[in-house]
Amino acid sequence: MAKTQYYVPVGPIHPALKEPIRVEAMVEGERIVEVDVKRGFAHRGIEYMGMKRNAIQTLYLSERICGICSISHPYAFVIGTEKALGIEAPPRAQYIRTIIGELERIHSHILWLGVVAHEMGFDSLLFWTWKGREKLLDILELITGNRINYSVFMIGGVRRDIKESHVKALRDMINYYRIFTEEMKDVFLSDPVYKARTRGVAQLSKKMALELNVVGPVARAAGIRMDVRQDMPYDAYADIGVRAIVPQDIVGEARGDAYDITMVRLYEIDQSLDIIEYCLDEMPEGKLMAIPNYVALLAKIRRTEGEAIGAHEAPRGEVIHYFRYGNKRDGPLFWKVIAPSYNNINTWKPLLLGAEVADIPIVVAYIDPCMCCNDRLAVVRNEEGRIIDPEALHRKAVEKTERLKRDLGVRE
Amino acid sequence: MNPETLIYAFTFPLLGVFLGLVYKGIDRRFSARLTSRIGPPIRQPFWDVGKLLLKETVVPENAVAWIFNAMPVVSFAASMTLLLYIPFGVLKAPLEGYGDLIVILYLLTLQSLSMAIGGFASGSPFSSVGAQREMVLMMSYEMPLATVIVGFALVYKSFSLTTIASTPVWSIVGPLAAMGIVLLFIALLVVTPAELAKLPFDIAEAETEICEGMLAEYSGRNLALFYLSDAVRGFAMAALEVVLFFPFTLTGMLDLNLTGTGYYVVEALWFLFKVLVIYLLAITLVRTSFARFRIEQASRVFWVYVNIIALVGVALVWMGV
């Protein structure tokens, strides 16, 4: 008897997904035999908006690209712009940036641990980890004044200082998270059910990881020692000498499954705490901005000609911002953002094939996907090479709908 | 059938629905407290049912409508009938003598089965996957559940729940058989969350995987009926465990001299307390501290580990009796 095949659509709205994307799976019993990943449900045209504004406005716009990595994008932005302008942030500002970047990595990793626990129905762990994460958000609010979009970075420096009173709170926080991370390691790495659900699930070999061009913790879990902080050091990372964490360092071998990626993320929290501690100990004195006057800064940008790439190791992987300045504009002429999820989502199709329906949420969650990071600017040109204006695009869409209705025989 | 039985037959199901919803509320509140949340008020399940009853009942376009609409009623009826077979503390079950543990086993199965059939009839892919999972899970946990019942039949030489409830099992077995009964109790505790589709065995309703599975397409009155039968089933299952393993009366334990209404009230409260303890231990605590299994892992748990525990229990009981 032939087995019945079911078509299970996951998304664009589904409890396992927090943002819109669609995974269309053909299942035979519990086994997935055919899968298609469709993306492009989040449209905001943020790069296009950036090209219409000045560089400082675009910097704060870049913070809005992602809700969780609200430092990763500005970080890559300021590095790229500083390269293009040929300026360097003062040492103290560099250290403050590094501290905030690492604080964000810790809270993003804890958030991910909660999400992946929720995906397998372990809501108690979700509540526990997210409760533990609150302290970090409080610290970020103390330092920057905001919990989500910190608005603390500036081209050539930072806008707020870390004061003596903050240092004490930061050290308390480090002590708290040292203990909390050990507890999390105990729970996540030795819980039999968590192990049963993640061992061998979403298993990515080193060869496959290289072929799919994955980045960040996903690549590191597969045993590839890659990290922007290690390969292209910037700011305080250049002084520290960060070494990417791979499972070989921890347990001797890398299997590249969801369990390994949990391990990598947990140990990266420890590493981040070390980095913050180093920065607090070695924090240099000095000013916070290379060019404190915004008018002078914008004037310098207007005189700048050229292009640059800024890269930052976000919690999810490397974030790359490409810029072209010139033409007497005070903002980027061209701005291209490459977020880590863009590379990592490629792993879904090969990993879901042959997997079980129960593994879909884990495969989807283990790369820590961010759909709004993947939002892209699309310039539509007609046959003559002219950019099609919104009215023409709308007219074409209506025509296409009419044609489809006619073809399918649908009447109003 | 005398008038007394008729009164029982009407009041028991009503009381069962009320208690089932109250226990569901306590369960949600307790689970929230365990995970450092405040949780909803205990009367929340009543509001949920009320809201569902007011909402529109939608039948999917490609569903087999009559099966789709009939299954919630079957499930609710089965849970109501189930209540009539379970002795409420010192009160006898209204339908005692008309059935035994085997009937209870079938009534429990009927609810899961009606949910699965309703899921298949809805024509939704999520429901179909959920229903398939429910069938596999049912095949896995029915064997240990039946084994537990066989163990009791070995002790009492009868399948009748009234006979079993009349004398506590611990008072009539030797030490070896008592060990067997403890093993049977452990097996039944593991079966309970699966029977009630609660974590870690809520595989058929996995929210993040298949959007509540069999219930994905249900809404309004139909969903309210499933919600009610789920609440009643939770109470009934915990009550069954109390009747089988802890039928001790408070007056018997403390040598109290109570008569009349006082006796019934005290015993009823004592029974409700025992049920609550079992409910919180076997359902709430377990569902708060486990992740969801994959279906083949759950099957392995039942077919291998729980079955071994239950069979060893039955063997010990057989040797001890």
XYZ file of C-alpha atoms in Angstrom:
733
model
C 0.000 0.000 0.000
C 1.340 3.381 -0.901
C 1.995 5.631 2.058
C -0.110 8.757 2.295
C 1.843 11.958 1.929
C 0.766 15.089 3.738
C 1.733 18.591 2.910
C 2.553 20.425 6.148
C 2.969 24.171 5.776
C 5.010 25.829 8.510
C 4.632 29.574 8.344
C 4.491 32.382 7.465
C 2.468 32.383 10.683
C 3.153 29.451 12.980
C 3.753 29.038 16.734
C 7.326 27.880 16.101
C 8.158 31.038 14.183
C 8.384 34.464 15.694
C 8.865 36.133 12.320
C 7.463 35.346 8.910
C 9.091 32.698 6.734
C 7.578 29.642 5.118
C 8.777 26.045 5.240
C 6.705 23.788 3.021
C 7.260 20.176 3.974
C 5.884 17.036 2.348
C 5.709 14.379 5.047
C 5.267 10.645 4.955
C 4.119 9.680 8.433
C 6.606 11.596 10.526
C 9.411 11.722 7.952
C 9.941 14.758 5.730
C 10.464 13.688 2.129
C 10.374 17.017 0.355
C 10.966 20.515 1.597
C 10.978 24.034 0.276
C 11.960 27.179 2.171
C 10.397 30.406 0.970
C 11.580 33.735 2.264
C 10.835 37.331 1.538
C 7.827 38.007 3.735
C 9.404 40.924 5.604
C 9.531 44.029 3.471
C 10.733 47.296 4.920
C 13.281 48.613 2.429
C 15.525 49.807 5.228
C 18.624 50.029 3.014
C 16.727 52.273 0.629
C 15.622 54.490 3.509
C 19.251 54.689 4.660
C 20.393 55.978 1.296
C 17.985 58.924 1.649
C 19.305 60.094 5.026
C 22.508 61.461 6.476
C 25.019 59.085 8.035
C 24.071 59.769 11.674
C 20.384 59.196 10.979
C 21.261 56.051 9.040
C 23.333 54.804 11.974
C 20.273 54.910 14.216
C 18.173 53.438 11.457
C 20.612 50.528 11.268
C 19.865 49.846 14.937
C 16.291 49.100 13.899
C 17.282 46.393 11.413
C 17.082 43.754 14.106
C 15.243 43.718 17.403
C 17.741 41.568 19.265
C 21.050 42.532 17.660
C 20.442 46.233 18.102
C 24.180 46.759 18.651
C 25.530 44.409 15.967
C 24.384 46.491 13.023
C 25.497 49.891 14.385
C 28.803 48.262 15.349
C 29.465 47.135 11.780
C 28.165 50.501 10.586
C 30.554 52.598 12.675
C 33.530 50.372 11.840
C 32.802 50.662 8.126
C 32.177 54.396 8.219
C 35.269 55.061 10.297
C 37.305 53.114 7.745
C 35.825 55.175 4.927
C 36.433 58.444 6.781
C 39.896 57.447 7.913
C 39.238 58.235 11.575
C 39.652 56.107 14.650
C 37.589 56.083 17.829
C 39.430 57.020 21.054
C 40.658 53.975 23.043
C 38.157 54.469 25.866
C 35.276 54.534 23.389
C 36.604 51.356 21.773
C 36.579 49.566 25.123
C 33.066 50.787 25.943
C 31.838 49.571 22.565
C 33.375 46.169 23.187
C 31.726 45.907 26.598
C 28.305 46.756 25.177
C 28.811 44.387 22.250
C 29.644 41.535 24.615
C 26.738 42.356 26.939
C 24.495 41.996 23.949
C 26.059 38.674 22.997
C 25.290 37.288 26.469
C 21.666 38.397 26.424
C 21.153 37.160 22.878
C 22.595 33.735 23.723
C 20.445 33.421 26.851
C 17.424 34.436 24.807
C 18.246 31.754 22.242
C 18.596 29.105 24.936
C 15.106 29.982 26.159
C 13.652 29.943 22.664
C 15.101 26.561 21.748
C 13.800 25.117 25.026
C 10.361 26.502 24.204
C 10.490 24.921 20.742
C 10.716 21.488 22.347
C 7.968 22.294 24.849
C 10.293 22.990 27.783
C 8.609 26.224 28.846
C 9.975 26.126 32.383
C 13.469 26.595 30.985
C 12.217 29.441 28.814
C 10.864 31.296 31.842
C 13.932 30.544 33.921
C 16.470 31.691 31.333
C 14.517 34.805 30.424
C 14.194 35.692 34.083
C 17.975 35.348 34.386
C 18.400 37.587 31.355
C 16.544 40.480 33.001
C 19.576 41.490 35.057
C 21.541 42.050 31.878
C 18.851 44.211 30.365
C 18.849 46.259 33.577
C 22.604 46.758 33.255
C 22.237 47.805 29.630
C 19.550 50.252 30.672
C 21.840 51.598 33.392
C 24.711 52.157 30.973
C 22.872 53.301 27.869
C 19.467 54.433 29.119
C 17.561 51.960 26.953
C 16.677 48.287 27.094
C 16.399 47.528 23.399
C 17.627 50.185 20.977
C 20.542 51.576 22.931
C 21.433 54.518 20.636
C 24.864 54.693 22.252
C 27.231 54.256 19.316
C 28.445 57.181 17.227
C 30.663 57.411 14.205
C 34.079 57.807 15.814
C 33.156 56.946 19.381
C 30.314 56.469 21.841
C 27.818 58.890 23.318
C 27.858 57.735 26.934
C 30.611 56.913 29.388
C 30.841 53.967 31.775
C 31.196 55.627 35.179
C 32.709 54.292 38.409
C 29.250 53.455 39.784
C 28.499 51.483 36.620
C 31.723 49.509 37.009
C 30.601 48.147 40.369
C 27.219 47.122 38.939
C 28.976 45.499 35.991
C 31.259 43.508 38.283
C 28.266 42.347 40.334
C 26.591 41.316 37.108
C 29.650 39.350 36.027
C 29.638 37.440 39.317
C 25.920 36.764 38.941
C 26.281 35.433 35.409
C 29.300 33.297 36.278
C 27.026 31.349 38.630
C 24.002 31.512 36.327
C 26.023 30.200 33.364
C 27.267 27.264 35.419
C 23.657 26.482 36.369
C 22.590 26.726 32.741
C 25.406 24.389 31.705
C 24.210 21.913 34.326
C 20.643 22.068 33.096
C 21.103 22.208 29.335
C 24.074 19.911 28.876
C 23.057 17.150 31.267
C 19.263 17.077 31.014
C 18.449 13.679 29.438
C 15.365 14.875 27.564
C 17.136 17.955 26.184
C 19.990 15.688 25.104
C 17.598 13.209 23.512
C 15.887 15.971 21.565
C 19.052 17.742 20.327
C 21.711 15.038 19.888
C 21.964 14.214 16.189
C 19.268 16.754 15.279
C 20.241 19.436 12.762
C 23.604 17.757 12.329
C 25.916 19.750 10.097
C 29.249 18.225 9.082
C 32.302 20.433 8.645
C 32.294 19.829 4.873
C 28.619 20.692 4.596
C 29.094 23.783 6.751
C 31.874 25.009 4.438
C 29.795 24.290 1.331
C 26.755 26.113 2.727
C 28.937 29.008 3.851
C 27.490 29.181 7.351
C 28.786 31.709 9.853
C 28.861 32.349 13.567
C 28.061 29.775 16.247
C 26.595 27.435 13.603
C 29.972 27.235 11.850
C 31.854 27.007 15.123
C 29.613 24.141 16.321
C 30.529 22.297 13.112
C 34.191 22.634 14.098
C 35.241 25.580 11.931
C 37.311 28.028 13.939
C 35.993 31.272 12.503
C 35.108 34.483 14.277
C 35.461 38.075 13.121
C 36.857 38.983 16.518
C 39.651 36.472 15.935
C 40.238 36.810 12.187
C 39.850 40.576 11.743
C 40.278 42.024 15.245
C 38.909 45.503 15.878
C 38.506 47.782 18.888
C 39.432 46.122 22.191
C 39.399 42.640 20.642
C 42.762 43.453 19.042
C 44.288 43.848 22.535
C 42.592 40.773 23.979
C 43.298 38.239 21.241
C 39.963 36.404 21.179
C 40.068 32.747 20.186
C 36.906 31.292 18.679
C 35.299 28.550 20.769
C 34.734 25.243 18.982
C 33.454 21.983 20.476
C 36.882 20.384 19.949
C 38.202 22.614 22.744
C 35.447 21.526 25.118
C 34.757 17.845 24.475
C 37.419 16.916 21.894
C 35.156 16.447 18.882
C 32.659 18.488 16.913
C 29.430 16.836 15.788
C 27.770 20.026 14.633
C 24.311 19.192 15.949
C 21.897 21.269 18.010
C 23.473 19.964 21.214
C 26.928 21.151 20.136
C 25.601 24.550 19.235
C 24.033 24.836 22.698
C 27.418 23.994 24.176
C 29.230 26.552 22.013
C 26.758 29.270 22.960
C 26.984 28.461 26.667
C 30.772 28.609 26.617
C 30.681 31.828 24.621
C 28.795 33.448 27.491
C 31.779 32.623 29.710
C 34.130 34.043 27.097
C 32.100 37.246 26.895
C 32.234 37.626 30.673
C 36.035 37.265 30.473
C 36.188 39.943 27.770
C 34.028 42.367 29.792
C 36.179 41.755 32.861
C 39.356 42.435 30.843
C 37.883 45.649 29.422
C 36.891 46.875 32.896
C 40.374 46.134 34.270
C 42.252 47.727 31.385
C 39.881 50.570 30.534
C 41.961 53.497 29.248
C 41.161 57.099 30.161
C 40.385 59.728 27.591
C 37.676 61.305 25.501
C 34.700 59.502 24.010
C 34.480 60.823 20.465
C 36.973 61.473 17.711
C 34.866 64.288 16.245
C 32.478 65.514 18.963
C 30.827 68.125 16.751
C 28.083 66.557 14.621
C 28.172 69.368 12.073
C 31.914 68.891 11.602
C 31.358 65.133 11.338
C 28.717 65.506 8.644
C 30.948 67.990 6.811
C 33.756 65.427 6.850
C 31.418 62.754 5.505
C 30.377 65.144 2.718
C 34.023 65.534 1.691
C 34.643 61.754 1.786
C 34.944 59.746 -1.409
C 35.319 55.974 -1.358
C 34.018 52.698 -0.066
C 34.528 50.492 2.958
C 33.380 47.315 4.611
C 32.640 47.039 8.291
C 32.360 43.632 9.896
C 31.325 42.698 13.411
C 30.821 39.337 15.047
C 27.206 39.520 16.135
C 25.798 36.849 18.485
C 24.395 35.063 15.433
C 27.470 35.377 13.214
C 29.226 37.974 11.172
C 27.385 41.140 10.202
C 28.853 42.911 7.179
C 28.032 46.454 6.110
C 29.274 47.745 2.788
C 29.289 51.511 2.086
C 30.044 53.851 -0.696
C 30.441 57.506 0.231
C 30.872 60.415 -2.121
C 29.057 62.668 -4.548
C 29.027 65.377 -1.834
C 26.334 63.556 0.115
C 26.348 63.488 3.911
C 25.020 59.923 3.957
C 25.989 56.719 2.211
C 25.502 56.663 -1.545
C 25.104 52.920 -1.347
C 24.579 50.784 1.711
C 24.401 47.007 1.734
C 23.792 44.921 4.842
C 24.614 41.236 5.038
C 23.216 39.571 8.148
C 24.301 36.140 9.418
C 20.852 34.573 9.063
C 21.115 35.098 5.321
C 23.874 32.482 5.165
C 22.574 30.256 7.904
C 19.037 29.791 6.574
C 20.602 27.829 3.696
C 21.090 24.941 6.135
C 17.359 24.381 6.599
C 16.640 22.562 3.382
C 19.386 19.918 3.584
C 18.858 19.417 7.306
C 15.081 19.088 7.119
C 15.175 16.478 4.347
C 14.795 13.110 6.045
C 14.200 14.691 9.441
C 11.016 14.277 11.473
C 8.154 16.742 11.815
C 9.048 17.057 15.490
C 12.499 18.315 14.498
C 11.229 21.209 12.366
C 11.133 23.731 15.238
C 14.596 22.747 16.441
C 16.130 22.884 12.955
C 14.440 26.227 12.419
C 15.513 27.640 15.773
C 19.044 26.317 16.088
C 20.568 28.929 13.780
C 18.758 31.669 15.741
C 17.095 33.015 12.606
C 16.222 36.655 12.181
C 13.924 37.369 9.262
C 13.997 41.142 9.493
C 17.810 41.006 9.190
C 17.200 39.406 5.795
C 15.101 42.273 4.564
C 16.581 43.382 1.241
C 16.233 46.308 -1.072
C 14.901 45.234 -4.445
C 15.306 47.605 -7.359
C 12.943 46.572 -10.146
C 13.860 47.665 -13.649
C 11.836 47.292 -16.821
C 13.129 46.121 -20.186
C 14.653 49.530 -21.003
C 16.626 49.513 -17.796
C 14.505 52.175 -16.100
C 13.535 51.835 -12.468
C 9.843 51.066 -12.227
C 8.030 53.549 -9.994
C 5.591 52.378 -7.285
C 2.484 53.212 -9.356
C 3.689 51.135 -12.292
C 4.619 48.303 -9.931
C 1.163 48.399 -8.365
C -0.467 48.432 -11.821
C 1.600 45.394 -12.821
C 0.608 43.581 -9.608
C -3.092 44.237 -10.244
C -2.729 43.025 -13.829
C -1.028 39.863 -12.641
C -3.770 39.168 -10.085
C -6.405 39.632 -12.782
C -4.534 37.253 -15.075
C -4.217 34.649 -12.314
C -7.913 34.911 -11.527
C -8.743 34.465 -15.190
C -6.438 31.465 -15.512
C -7.817 29.819 -12.389
C -11.404 30.606 -13.268
C -12.040 32.558 -10.061
C -14.950 34.970 -10.115
C -15.624 37.710 -7.587
C -32.666 1.697 38.864
C -33.912 3.547 41.961
C -34.444 7.348 42.181
C -31.291 7.722 44.289
C -29.188 6.390 41.449
C -30.858 8.797 39.068
C -30.023 11.776 41.279
C -26.458 10.560 41.494
C -26.342 10.117 37.747
C -27.233 13.768 37.253
C -25.242 15.351 40.062
C -22.030 13.384 39.594
C -21.305 14.587 36.054
C -22.123 18.194 37.012
C -19.882 17.951 40.043
C -17.225 16.276 37.894
C -17.240 19.095 35.344
C -17.020 21.695 38.107
C -14.185 19.893 39.873
C -12.356 19.184 36.633
C -12.322 22.879 35.764
C -11.309 23.888 39.302
C -8.445 21.414 39.211
C -7.394 22.702 35.823
C -7.306 26.209 37.289
C -5.233 25.079 40.267
C -2.939 23.205 37.892
C -2.325 26.323 35.795
C -1.764 28.469 38.859
C 0.610 25.977 40.472
C 2.563 25.510 37.244
C 2.890 29.290 36.907
C 4.217 29.578 40.441
C 6.765 26.845 39.731
C 8.084 28.884 36.809
C 8.167 32.212 38.701
C 5.024 33.578 37.113
C 1.829 34.753 38.755
C -0.535 32.738 36.586
C -4.231 33.135 35.828
C -6.930 33.142 38.509
C -8.293 29.715 39.416
C -11.656 30.534 37.800
C -9.954 31.133 34.438
C -10.964 27.724 32.920
C -14.640 28.602 33.547
C -14.172 31.841 31.647
C -12.390 29.958 28.885
C -15.283 27.542 28.487
C -17.796 30.395 28.585
C -15.890 32.302 25.935
C -15.597 29.246 23.700
C -19.316 28.545 23.989
C -20.077 32.086 22.824
C -17.761 31.900 19.823
C -18.629 30.813 16.337
C -18.143 27.140 15.508
C -16.256 26.865 12.247
C -16.246 23.675 10.195
C -13.394 23.505 7.661
C -14.401 23.346 4.030
C -12.879 19.945 3.289
C -13.858 18.299 6.584
C -16.273 15.388 6.916
C -18.720 17.612 8.744
C -20.835 15.077 10.631
C -17.855 13.159 12.028
C -16.083 16.425 12.756
C -19.073 17.699 14.762
C -19.958 14.368 16.383
C -16.555 13.600 17.881
C -16.529 16.356 20.550
C -19.939 15.098 21.725
C -18.690 11.505 21.859
C -15.629 12.583 23.794
C -17.702 14.605 26.266
C -20.214 11.790 26.687
C -17.411 9.315 27.326
C -15.915 11.516 30.003
C -19.318 12.005 31.644
C -19.915 8.253 31.656
C -16.450 7.734 33.074
C -17.383 9.809 36.118
C -20.295 7.500 36.874
C -17.929 4.566 37.364
C -15.560 6.166 39.843
C -16.443 6.016 43.561
C -16.328 9.486 45.075
C -14.651 8.940 48.418
C -17.067 7.017 50.597
C -19.933 7.498 48.142
C -20.445 4.595 45.830
C -20.244 5.024 42.082
C -23.765 5.441 40.559
C -23.122 2.725 37.988
C -21.373 0.280 40.291
C -22.166 -3.261 39.364
C -22.813 -2.315 35.751
C -19.186 -2.299 34.753
C -15.659 -2.668 35.904
C -12.122 -1.525 35.256
C -12.215 -2.808 31.685
C -15.076 -0.429 30.882
C -13.115 2.447 32.423
C -10.147 1.504 30.256
C -12.350 1.599 27.158
C -13.954 4.898 28.142
C -10.527 6.468 28.592
C -9.492 5.142 25.187
C -12.705 6.367 23.597
C -11.840 9.977 24.368
C -8.401 9.804 22.773
C -9.898 7.901 19.883
C -12.634 10.461 19.282
C -10.036 13.227 19.239
C -7.969 11.283 16.712
C -10.995 10.572 14.500
C -12.057 14.217 14.732
C -8.542 15.203 13.739
C -8.586 12.909 10.699
C -12.046 14.163 9.729
C -10.999 17.800 9.832
C -8.855 17.364 6.734
C -6.112 19.631 8.050
C -2.509 18.420 7.631
C -1.646 19.442 11.186
C -4.600 17.486 12.553
C -3.751 14.462 10.430
C -0.177 14.387 11.686
C -1.482 14.892 15.228
C -4.022 12.104 14.886
C -1.366 9.727 13.568
C 0.796 10.571 16.545
C -2.121 10.061 18.946
C -2.763 6.592 17.502
C 0.881 5.594 17.894
C 0.953 6.952 21.422
C -2.260 5.119 22.304
C -0.805 1.843 21.077
C 2.195 2.512 23.299
C 0.534 3.360 26.602
C -2.460 1.007 26.487
C -0.283 -2.031 27.231
C 1.150 -0.770 30.556
C -2.282 0.587 31.522
C -3.862 -2.814 30.873
C -1.025 -4.494 32.769
C -1.775 -2.384 35.845
C -5.409 -3.440 35.709
C -4.407 -7.087 35.328
C -2.212 -6.708 38.408
C -5.243 -5.574 40.416
C -7.384 -8.344 39.004
C -4.760 -10.818 40.230
C -5.017 -9.482 43.755
C -8.814 -9.232 43.982
C -9.715 -12.031 41.553
C -12.156 -9.494 40.093
C -12.201 -6.575 37.686
C -14.870 -4.733 39.643
C -13.840 -1.312 40.888
C -16.321 -1.479 43.742
C -14.649 -4.593 45.110
C -11.246 -2.966 44.731
C -12.333 0.264 46.394
C -13.991 -1.490 49.320
C -10.710 -2.804 50.723
C -7.358 -1.004 50.481
C -4.987 -3.073 48.393
C -2.143 -2.711 50.895
C -4.103 -4.441 53.641
C -4.571 -7.691 51.771
C -1.173 -8.248 50.120
C 2.129 -9.525 51.475
C 5.415 -7.578 51.301
C 6.407 -9.028 47.904
C 3.082 -8.164 46.302
C 3.203 -4.718 47.939
C 6.470 -4.080 46.104
C 4.711 -5.141 42.926
C 1.870 -2.717 43.627
C 4.389 0.103 44.107
C 5.849 -0.698 40.680
C 2.350 -0.703 39.178
C 1.744 2.692 40.769
C 4.940 4.071 39.176
C 3.869 2.684 35.792
C 0.435 4.289 36.124
C 2.021 7.606 37.109
C 4.049 7.591 33.881
C 0.988 6.632 31.845
C -1.109 9.461 33.340
C 0.427 12.412 31.401
C 0.258 10.394 28.185
C -3.368 9.479 28.776
C -4.195 13.138 29.370
C -1.985 14.423 26.520
C 0.170 16.521 28.815
C 3.884 17.204 28.615
C 6.207 15.346 28.079
C 3.713 13.261 26.089
C 1.636 16.017 24.479
C 3.183 14.926 21.198
C -0.166 14.785 19.451
C -0.910 18.393 20.343
C 2.617 19.801 20.105
C 2.014 23.501 19.830
C 5.344 24.527 18.328
C 5.422 21.599 15.904
C 1.907 21.079 14.568
C -0.127 23.942 16.111
C -2.122 21.892 18.653
C -2.483 19.031 16.165
C -5.906 17.412 16.384
C -7.483 20.510 17.877
C -6.049 22.839 15.227
C -9.319 23.150 13.328
C -11.706 23.032 16.276
C -13.365 26.173 17.514
C -16.375 27.420 19.451
C -18.711 24.829 20.944
C -16.752 21.846 19.637
C -13.538 23.074 21.231
C -15.416 23.828 24.469
C -16.633 20.210 24.584
C -13.107 18.898 24.067
C -11.859 21.329 26.708
C -14.464 20.100 29.182
C -13.827 16.439 28.479
C -10.094 17.066 28.907
C -10.710 18.718 32.287
C -12.992 15.893 33.422
C -10.559 13.256 32.212
C -7.749 14.837 34.249
C -9.862 14.732 37.398
C -11.115 11.215 36.682
C -7.639 9.830 36.060
C -6.293 11.267 39.316
C -9.407 10.045 41.152
C -8.911 6.571 39.675
C -5.369 6.478 40.990
C -6.578 7.493 44.447
C -9.298 4.828 44.411
C -6.865 2.127 43.309
C -3.892 2.949 45.500
C -4.984 5.213 48.374
C -8.589 4.403 49.316
C -7.903 5.087 53.010
C -10.611 7.063 54.756
C -9.734 9.813 57.207
C -12.099 8.471 59.852
C -10.560 5.040 59.473
C -7.020 6.365 59.775
C -7.559 8.713 62.710
C -10.249 6.658 64.463
C -12.666 9.569 64.352
C -16.226 9.111 65.471
C -18.146 11.014 62.841
C -21.684 10.368 61.696
C -24.222 11.837 59.310
C -23.437 14.854 57.143
C -20.181 15.633 58.942
C -18.831 12.230 58.023
C -19.641 12.665 54.326
C -18.296 16.223 54.158
C -15.015 15.359 55.882
C -14.512 12.292 53.743
C -15.344 14.177 50.531
C -12.818 16.899 51.368
C -10.212 14.289 52.268
C -10.836 12.524 48.943
C -10.550 15.811 47.017
C -7.311 16.573 48.808
C -5.838 13.197 47.855
C -6.906 13.693 44.248
C -5.343 17.152 44.235
C -2.032 15.825 45.528
C -1.948 13.102 42.873
C -3.013 15.629 40.205
C -0.251 18.046 41.096
C 2.386 15.323 41.409
C 1.537 13.265 38.345
C 0.459 16.024 35.979
C 1.508 19.542 36.979
C 4.947 18.776 38.330
C 5.760 16.465 35.442
C 4.558 18.823 32.758
C 6.562 21.683 34.249
C 9.820 19.784 34.445
C 10.079 17.968 31.128
C 10.598 18.744 27.468
C 8.404 17.115 24.861
C 9.573 13.725 23.577
C 9.664 12.779 19.940
C 7.029 10.180 19.103
C 9.479 7.302 18.698
C 11.193 8.229 21.960
C 7.832 8.234 23.753
C 6.976 4.852 22.240
C 10.301 3.488 23.432
C 9.668 4.815 26.936
C 6.349 2.958 27.120
C 7.149 -0.192 25.184
C 10.469 -0.802 26.903
C 10.821 0.918 30.265
C 7.247 1.352 31.532
C 6.256 -2.073 30.228
C 9.157 -3.701 32.041
C 8.234 -1.893 35.253
C 4.579 -2.891 34.932
C 5.343 -6.520 34.011
C 7.808 -6.900 36.879
C 5.111 -5.422 39.118
C 2.552 -7.949 37.912
C 5.059 -10.780 38.339
C 5.751 -9.699 41.932
C 2.031 -9.447 42.633
C 1.480 -12.903 41.141
C 4.264 -14.379 43.272
C 3.079 -12.562 46.379
C -0.604 -13.338 46.236
